[in-house]
Short mmCIF file of C-alpha atoms in Angstrom, two decimals:
data_model
loop_
_atom_site.label_atom_id
_atom_site.label_comp_id
_atom_site.label_asym_id
_atom_site.label_seq_id
_atom_site.Cartn_x
_atom_site.Cartn_y
_atom_site.Cartn_z
CA MET A 1 0.00 0.00 0.00
CA PHE A 2 1.33 3.41 -1.01
CA ILE A 3 -0.30 6.37 0.76
CA VAL A 4 -0.08 9.92 -0.63
CA HIS A 5 -1.98 13.15 0.03
CA ARG A 6 -2.53 14.57 -3.46
CA LYS A 7 -4.22 13.21 -6.57
CA GLU A 8 -1.35 14.33 -8.81
CA ILE A 9 1.07 12.22 -6.75
CA VAL A 10 -1.14 9.14 -7.17
CA ASP A 11 -0.84 9.49 -10.95
CA GLN A 12 2.90 10.08 -10.63
CA VAL A 13 3.45 6.98 -8.47
CA VAL A 14 1.36 4.77 -10.78
CA SER A 15 3.32 6.00 -13.80
CA THR A 16 6.70 5.48 -12.10
CA PHE A 17 5.85 2.02 -10.76
CA SER A 18 4.54 0.92 -14.17
CA ALA A 19 7.70 2.19 -15.87
CA GLN A 20 9.80 0.22 -13.35
CA GLY A 21 7.94 -3.03 -14.03
CA VAL A 22 6.05 -3.23 -10.73
CA ASP A 23 3.15 -5.72 -10.79
CA MET A 24 0.29 -3.27 -10.21
CA ASP A 25 -2.03 -6.14 -9.20
CA LEU A 26 0.04 -6.40 -6.02
CA SER A 27 -0.26 -2.73 -5.07
CA LYS A 28 -2.82 -0.33 -3.67
CA ILE A 29 -2.00 3.32 -4.35
CA GLY A 30 -4.29 6.07 -3.12
CA MET A 31 -4.86 9.29 -1.24
CA VAL A 32 -5.07 9.12 2.53
CA GLN A 33 -8.45 10.87 2.34
CA THR A 34 -9.83 7.96 0.27
CA ILE A 35 -8.09 5.03 1.96
CA THR A 36 -9.07 6.10 5.49
CA ARG A 37 -12.77 6.00 4.54
CA HIS A 38 -12.55 2.42 3.21
CA VAL A 39 -9.84 0.97 5.45
CA ASP A 40 -12.18 -1.70 6.91
CA LYS A 41 -12.79 -3.15 3.44
CA LEU A 42 -9.19 -3.35 2.29
CA GLN A 43 -6.96 -6.42 2.13
CA GLU A 44 -4.14 -6.24 4.68
CA PRO A 45 -0.90 -5.18 2.99
CA ALA A 46 2.50 -6.67 3.77
CA VAL A 47 4.22 -3.28 3.45
CA ILE A 48 2.87 0.25 3.81
CA PHE A 49 4.74 3.19 2.26
CA VAL A 50 3.79 6.69 3.46
CA ASP A 51 4.78 9.62 1.29
CA GLU A 52 5.37 13.07 2.86
CA ALA A 53 5.30 11.32 6.24
CA HIS A 54 5.55 14.48 8.35
CA HIS A 55 1.73 14.39 8.07
CA VAL A 56 1.54 10.90 9.57
CA LEU A 57 0.38 11.96 13.06
CA ALA A 58 -2.94 13.16 11.64
CA LYS A 59 -5.91 10.98 12.59
CA SER A 60 -6.57 9.90 9.00
CA TYR A 61 -3.09 8.38 8.70
CA GLN A 62 -3.24 6.86 12.17
CA ARG A 63 -6.50 5.10 11.37
CA ILE A 64 -4.85 3.35 8.42
CA LEU A 65 -1.63 2.40 10.20
CA GLU A 66 -3.47 1.08 13.25
CA ALA A 67 -5.77 -1.04 11.06
CA PHE A 68 -2.79 -3.10 9.84
CA PRO A 69 -0.57 -3.81 12.87
CA ASN A 70 1.39 -6.58 11.15
CA ALA A 71 2.45 -4.57 8.11
CA VAL A 72 5.97 -3.22 7.77
CA LYS A 73 5.66 0.57 7.73
CA LEU A 74 8.19 2.69 5.83
CA MET A 75 7.64 6.46 6.00
CA PHE A 76 9.46 9.01 3.86
CA THR A 77 9.85 12.77 4.23
CA ALA A 78 12.42 15.45 3.47
CA THR A 79 11.17 17.50 6.44
CA PRO A 80 10.49 15.45 9.60
CA ILE A 81 8.97 18.29 11.63
CA ARG A 82 5.43 19.11 12.79
CA LEU A 83 3.55 22.35 13.37
CA SER A 84 3.07 21.40 17.02
CA GLY A 85 6.70 20.36 17.51
CA ASP A 86 5.51 16.81 18.30
CA GLY A 87 7.98 14.05 17.53
CA PHE A 88 7.44 10.74 15.78
CA THR A 89 8.47 8.30 18.51
CA SER A 90 4.89 7.02 18.81
CA ILE A 91 4.81 5.77 15.22
CA ALA A 92 8.44 5.09 14.24
CA ASP A 93 11.15 2.84 15.68
CA ASP A 94 14.04 4.56 13.96
CA LEU A 95 14.96 7.56 11.83
CA ILE A 96 17.32 6.88 8.93
CA VAL A 97 18.81 10.24 7.97
CA GLY A 98 19.99 10.86 4.43
CA LYS A 99 23.26 12.39 3.34
CA PRO A 100 23.86 16.07 4.27
CA ILE A 101 22.88 18.74 1.76
CA ASP A 102 26.45 19.86 1.00
CA TRP A 103 27.40 16.23 0.19
CA LEU A 104 24.40 15.87 -2.13
CA ILE A 105 25.41 19.06 -3.95
CA GLU A 106 29.04 17.95 -4.24
CA GLN A 107 27.96 14.59 -5.68
CA GLY A 108 25.59 16.19 -8.19
CA ASN A 109 22.39 14.95 -6.54
CA LEU A 110 21.24 18.52 -5.86
CA ALA A 111 21.99 21.77 -7.64
CA PRO A 112 23.92 24.56 -5.87
CA VAL A 113 21.91 27.67 -4.98
CA ALA A 114 22.14 31.40 -5.50
CA TYR A 115 19.78 32.92 -2.91
CA TYR A 116 18.53 36.52 -3.08
CA ALA A 117 16.62 38.32 -0.32
CA PRO A 118 15.78 41.86 0.89
CA LYS A 119 18.58 43.74 2.62
CA GLN A 120 16.45 44.45 5.69
CA ILE A 121 13.20 43.08 7.10
CA ASN A 122 12.09 43.76 10.66
CA THR A 123 10.27 40.69 11.97
CA GLU A 124 10.62 41.53 15.66
CA MET A 125 6.98 42.64 15.94
CA LEU A 126 5.55 39.35 14.68
CA LYS A 127 3.62 37.46 17.35
CA VAL A 128 2.55 33.83 17.21
CA LYS A 129 -0.85 32.55 18.30
CA ARG A 130 -1.29 29.36 20.33
CA ASN A 131 -1.97 27.35 17.16
CA GLY A 132 1.39 28.39 15.73
CA GLU A 133 0.21 30.93 13.17
CA PHE A 134 1.13 34.59 13.06
CA SER A 135 -1.59 36.68 14.73
CA ASP A 136 -3.52 38.97 12.39
CA ASP A 137 -2.76 42.10 14.43
CA SER A 138 0.98 41.52 14.45
CA ILE A 139 0.97 40.81 10.72
CA LYS A 140 -0.67 44.14 10.03
CA LYS A 141 1.81 45.95 12.29
CA ALA A 142 5.01 44.17 11.29
CA ILE A 143 4.59 42.88 7.73
CA LYS A 144 1.25 44.29 6.54
CA PRO A 145 2.12 41.74 4.77
CA LYS A 146 4.64 43.40 2.44
CA ILE A 147 6.23 41.86 -0.58
CA TYR A 148 9.70 43.36 -0.89
CA GLY A 149 10.68 44.18 -4.42
CA ASN A 150 8.96 43.89 -7.76
CA ALA A 151 8.61 40.21 -8.60
CA VAL A 152 8.71 40.64 -12.37
CA ASN A 153 11.65 43.04 -12.40
CA ASN A 154 13.68 40.91 -10.01
CA TYR A 155 12.98 37.79 -12.04
CA LEU A 156 14.19 39.56 -15.19
CA ARG A 157 17.30 40.77 -13.35
CA LEU A 158 18.21 37.56 -11.53
CA ALA A 159 16.72 34.62 -13.42
CA ASN A 160 15.66 35.78 -16.87
CA GLY A 161 14.79 32.82 -19.09
CA LYS A 162 14.71 30.25 -16.28
CA GLN A 163 11.59 28.20 -15.59
CA ALA A 164 10.16 29.23 -12.25
CA ILE A 165 7.48 28.52 -9.69
CA ALA A 166 6.12 31.43 -7.66
CA TYR A 167 4.53 30.85 -4.25
CA THR A 168 2.07 33.64 -3.50
CA TYR A 169 -0.03 34.53 -0.50
CA ASN A 170 -3.47 33.73 -2.00
CA VAL A 171 -5.20 32.79 -5.25
CA ASP A 172 -5.94 36.38 -6.28
CA SER A 173 -2.30 37.40 -5.90
CA ALA A 174 -1.23 34.30 -7.88
CA LYS A 175 -3.53 35.32 -10.73
CA GLN A 176 -2.36 38.94 -10.61
CA LEU A 177 1.28 37.84 -10.69
CA ALA A 178 0.68 35.55 -13.69
CA ASP A 179 -1.00 38.47 -15.51
CA ALA A 180 1.97 40.72 -14.71
CA PHE A 181 4.44 38.21 -16.14
CA ASN A 182 2.36 37.72 -19.28
CA LYS A 183 2.19 41.49 -19.84
CA HIS A 184 5.99 41.51 -19.86
CA GLY A 185 6.08 38.76 -22.48
CA ILE A 186 6.89 35.97 -20.01
CA THR A 187 4.54 33.01 -20.46
CA ALA A 188 2.88 32.31 -17.10
CA GLN A 189 -0.12 30.37 -15.80
CA GLU A 190 -1.85 30.35 -12.42
CA VAL A 191 -2.93 27.04 -10.87
CA ASP A 192 -4.93 26.50 -7.68
CA GLY A 193 -7.08 23.90 -5.97
CA LYS A 194 -10.15 24.90 -7.99
CA THR A 195 -8.45 24.60 -11.36
CA PRO A 196 -10.20 21.72 -13.22
CA LYS A 197 -8.08 18.57 -13.23
CA VAL A 198 -7.86 18.36 -17.02
CA GLU A 199 -6.73 21.98 -17.24
CA ARG A 200 -4.28 21.54 -14.37
CA ASP A 201 -2.74 18.44 -15.94
CA GLU A 202 -2.41 20.26 -19.25
CA ILE A 203 -0.65 23.23 -17.59
CA ILE A 204 1.75 20.92 -15.73
CA GLN A 205 2.59 19.07 -18.95
CA GLN A 206 3.12 22.34 -20.85
CA TYR A 207 5.44 23.45 -18.05
CA ARG A 208 7.38 20.20 -18.26
CA ASP A 209 7.61 20.64 -22.04
CA GLY A 210 8.97 24.18 -21.59
CA LYS A 211 5.98 25.87 -23.22
CA ILE A 212 5.12 27.69 -19.97
CA GLN A 213 7.92 29.56 -18.27
CA ILE A 214 6.37 30.38 -14.89
CA VAL A 215 3.62 28.77 -12.82
CA THR A 216 2.15 30.84 -9.99
CA ASN A 217 0.23 29.22 -7.15
CA ALA A 218 -0.86 29.69 -3.57
CA GLU A 219 -1.38 26.10 -2.53
CA LEU A 220 0.01 23.45 -4.87
CA PHE A 221 3.54 22.37 -5.88
CA THR A 222 4.99 22.23 -2.37
CA GLU A 223 5.18 18.50 -1.73
CA GLY A 224 5.70 15.40 -3.80
CA LEU A 225 4.90 16.52 -7.33
CA ASP A 226 7.77 15.84 -9.72
CA LEU A 227 8.70 18.96 -11.69
CA PRO A 228 12.36 18.36 -12.58
CA ASN A 229 12.85 21.49 -14.71
CA VAL A 230 12.24 24.12 -12.00
CA ASP A 231 15.33 26.33 -12.01
CA CYS A 232 13.96 29.26 -10.00
CA VAL A 233 11.67 29.68 -7.01
CA ILE A 234 10.01 33.01 -6.22
CA MET A 235 8.77 33.31 -2.62
CA LEU A 236 6.07 35.92 -2.11
CA ARG A 237 4.65 34.78 1.21
CA PRO A 238 6.31 34.76 4.63
CA THR A 239 6.32 31.58 6.68
CA GLN A 240 7.30 30.42 10.14
CA SER A 241 7.30 26.76 9.12
CA LEU A 242 10.75 25.28 8.51
CA ALA A 243 9.16 22.37 6.64
CA LEU A 244 7.30 24.65 4.26
CA PHE A 245 10.33 26.87 3.77
CA LEU A 246 12.39 23.85 2.70
CA GLN A 247 9.58 22.56 0.49
CA PHE A 248 9.39 25.99 -1.15
CA SER A 249 13.07 26.60 -1.69
CA MET A 250 14.37 23.13 -2.50
CA ARG A 251 11.80 22.73 -5.26
CA SER A 252 14.39 24.42 -7.51
CA MET A 253 17.32 22.17 -6.58
CA ASN A 254 16.73 19.23 -8.93
CA PRO A 255 20.17 18.81 -10.54
CA ARG A 256 21.24 19.30 -14.12
CA GLU A 257 24.72 19.66 -15.59
CA GLY A 258 26.00 23.20 -15.00
CA LYS A 259 22.83 24.34 -13.22
CA THR A 260 22.70 26.81 -10.34
CA ALA A 261 19.24 27.15 -8.79
CA VAL A 262 18.00 30.69 -8.16
CA ILE A 263 15.81 31.48 -5.15
CA ILE A 264 14.26 34.94 -4.96
CA ASP A 265 12.93 35.50 -1.45
CA HIS A 266 10.84 38.69 -1.37
CA VAL A 267 9.70 38.23 2.24
CA GLY A 268 12.87 37.48 4.20
CA ASN A 269 12.12 33.83 5.05
CA VAL A 270 15.87 33.19 5.00
CA GLU A 271 16.26 35.37 8.11
CA ARG A 272 14.18 32.89 10.10
CA PHE A 273 15.70 29.66 8.82
CA GLY A 274 19.05 30.34 7.20
CA LEU A 275 19.84 28.99 3.76
CA PRO A 276 18.13 25.80 2.56
CA THR A 277 21.59 24.29 2.10
CA GLU A 278 22.24 24.24 5.86
CA ASN A 279 22.59 20.80 7.40
CA ARG A 280 19.95 20.22 10.09
CA ASN A 281 19.82 17.77 12.98
CA TRP A 282 16.61 15.80 12.48
CA THR A 283 15.36 13.56 15.31
CA LEU A 284 12.29 11.47 16.11
CA GLN A 285 11.89 13.30 19.41
CA GLY A 286 10.62 16.53 17.88
CA LYS A 287 10.98 19.88 19.54
CA LYS A 288 8.68 21.43 22.11
CA ASN A 289 8.92 25.20 22.32
CA LYS A 290 8.88 27.01 25.63
CA GLY A 291 6.66 30.04 26.05
CA LYS A 292 5.79 30.52 22.40
CA LYS A 293 5.70 28.51 19.22
CA THR A 294 8.29 29.15 16.59
CA ALA A 295 9.77 26.06 14.98
CA GLY A 296 7.22 24.08 13.05
CA SER A 297 4.58 26.77 13.24
CA GLU A 298 2.67 27.92 10.24
CA THR A 299 2.52 30.34 7.38
CA VAL A 300 0.71 33.59 6.76
CA PRO A 301 -2.24 33.33 6.43
CA GLY A 302 -1.70 29.69 7.36
CA VAL A 303 -1.44 26.09 6.29
CA THR A 304 -4.70 24.44 7.23
CA ILE A 305 -5.64 20.87 8.11
CA CYS A 306 -9.23 20.26 7.04
CA PRO A 307 -11.28 19.08 10.06
CA LYS A 308 -13.35 16.81 7.83
CA CYS A 309 -10.85 14.98 5.60
CA PHE A 310 -7.54 15.99 7.28
CA GLY A 311 -6.15 17.22 3.97
CA THR A 312 -3.23 19.62 4.48
CA PHE A 313 -3.01 22.65 2.22
CA TYR A 314 -2.43 26.37 1.95
CA LYS A 315 -5.60 28.09 3.04
CA GLN A 316 -6.92 29.95 0.01
CA GLY A 317 -10.62 30.61 0.16
CA ASP A 318 -13.61 29.22 1.98
CA THR A 319 -13.57 25.53 0.99
CA CYS A 320 -11.22 22.58 1.32
CA PRO A 321 -9.71 21.80 -2.12
CA TYR A 322 -10.02 18.06 -1.40
CA CYS A 323 -13.49 17.49 0.02
CA GLY A 324 -15.23 20.87 -0.34
CA ALA A 325 -15.78 21.41 3.40
CA GLU A 326 -16.25 25.06 4.41
CA LEU A 327 -13.24 26.89 5.87
CA PRO A 328 -12.79 30.31 7.48
CA LYS A 329 -12.50 33.11 4.96
CA ASP A 330 -9.27 35.09 4.53
CA ASP A 331 -9.43 38.76 3.60
CA HIS A 332 -5.77 39.78 3.93
CA LYS A 333 -4.44 42.12 1.27
CA VAL A 334 -0.84 42.36 0.14
CA GLU A 335 0.99 45.68 -0.05
CA VAL A 336 3.78 45.72 -2.61
CA ASP A 337 6.96 47.73 -2.09
CA GLY A 338 8.45 47.66 -5.56
CA LYS A 339 11.45 49.81 -4.61
CA ALA A 340 12.98 47.44 -2.08
CA GLU A 341 16.37 46.06 -3.12
CA LEU A 342 17.35 42.40 -3.07
CA GLU A 343 20.92 41.21 -2.76
CA LYS A 344 22.70 37.87 -2.83
CA VAL A 345 22.83 36.27 0.61
CA ASP A 346 26.29 35.76 2.12
CA ALA A 347 26.16 32.41 3.92
CA GLU A 348 28.86 33.16 6.50
CA GLN A 349 27.48 36.58 7.36
CA LEU A 350 23.96 35.17 7.64
CA ALA A 351 25.13 32.35 9.93
CA GLN A 352 26.94 34.82 12.20
CA THR A 353 23.91 37.11 12.39
CA ARG A 354 21.60 34.23 13.26
CA LEU A 355 24.05 32.94 15.89
CA MET A 356 24.20 36.35 17.56
CA LYS A 357 20.39 36.52 17.65
CA LYS A 358 20.33 33.05 19.17
CA VAL A 359 22.66 33.83 22.08
CA LYS A 360 21.90 37.48 22.82
CA ASN A 361 19.33 36.72 25.57
CA LYS A 362 21.13 33.74 27.08
CA LYS A 363 23.19 33.59 30.25
CA PRO A 364 26.91 32.71 30.02
CA GLU A 365 26.27 29.31 31.61
CA GLU A 366 23.86 28.52 28.75
CA LEU A 367 26.57 28.87 26.09
CA HIS A 368 27.81 25.51 24.82
CA SER A 369 30.31 26.15 22.03
CA VAL A 370 33.28 28.37 21.20
CA ALA A 371 31.24 30.07 18.46
CA GLU A 372 28.43 30.90 20.91
CA ILE A 373 30.88 32.29 23.47
CA VAL A 374 32.64 34.48 20.89
CA ALA A 375 29.29 35.75 19.52
CA TYR A 376 28.12 36.56 23.05
CA GLN A 377 31.34 38.47 23.74
CA LYS A 378 30.88 40.56 20.59
CA ILE A 379 27.25 41.39 21.41
CA HIS A 380 28.07 42.56 24.93
CA LYS A 381 31.39 44.14 23.90
CA TYR A 382 33.36 42.27 26.55
CA LYS A 383 37.16 42.23 26.41
CA PRO A 384 38.79 39.29 24.60
CA GLY A 385 39.98 37.91 27.95
CA TRP A 386 36.36 37.14 28.84
CA VAL A 387 36.29 34.49 26.11
CA TYR A 388 39.43 32.85 27.49
CA PHE A 389 37.96 32.87 31.01
CA GLN A 390 34.71 31.22 29.85
CA LEU A 391 36.53 28.58 27.78
CA LYS A 392 38.71 27.70 30.75
CA LYS A 393 35.75 27.65 33.13
CA LYS A 394 33.86 25.25 30.88
CA GLY A 395 36.89 22.98 30.44
CA MET A 396 37.23 23.74 26.74
CA ILE A 397 40.90 24.63 27.20
CA ARG A 398 43.41 23.34 29.73
CA LYS A 399 45.72 26.33 30.05
#
């Protein structure tokens, strides 16, 4: 049994398995929303594969896994992290971590990245609600939510001619952006959850064939779908979700000889997470946040889990794109600052800035590495001898 969460991925898996000579009579491939409704009528599988398994703690997935206790369960995800910070120890015995990102780039399994972002974005005023989303009031005060820089002009300057996917804040903005590209002679199409399947499939195929240069969307193309010719990602919505940030940005990193992926981040997501090429320490234990939710929390205006079918998607209107259930309406409007400048992100400078933000409110006894101690000393403008004293006190040096 192969469990996925989007119809397009079902078609993709069937096509791939058939091409690889898999006996399709021995397989059941379907969406979690469908399988969970008919789980009592299904033949018990020997092996269950779960795609995009960071969703696996949802009740719909749990119902399927619990129905087949004897099956071997193999769960796959590039981003093992949850909105709540909950870990996966309740459903997994082990976590097999893949090779680090820098190794994959060196070996040609991923393309290197040129990442561009605004010079300055003040996110200090953003507040997070209990459910992990940015609060509406803080969005209006801190972001409003602004898009920094003109998307069309920056694409022409930084990635002209490259095939791109643009992630926008809602369906209307996706349509407006596609219109703007088309007016500049750049072939673009908007796709969303309400786009008829036949039309959506045709657009995806035209994109794969190179007939469409840019696809804009507010909800799709984040997880699972195979689009190997994406060379550029344009981010036009801020997020607090590390998983979604990586899904966004790494969409462009499918390798090709001589390729460098271009990521144009108009909303400063890189300030929250660092570059997508950073190596991260994934664990089954998860991460609970003290006081407020940050890691694993959600996007603006929010990734939603449908209470009826448990489908996970970018909220973009008043109905679930999977089952049609009614959802809260979203009336945010985007203000565009077309004059803001974007510049190439310096990895070392970014890492140092993020480290200093990390340690600035800590106490000296809470510092655990030489880098943290040095960053703390610079922030508080202590004399260099303070670093030596702390290193000696912590047993990091003997003399």
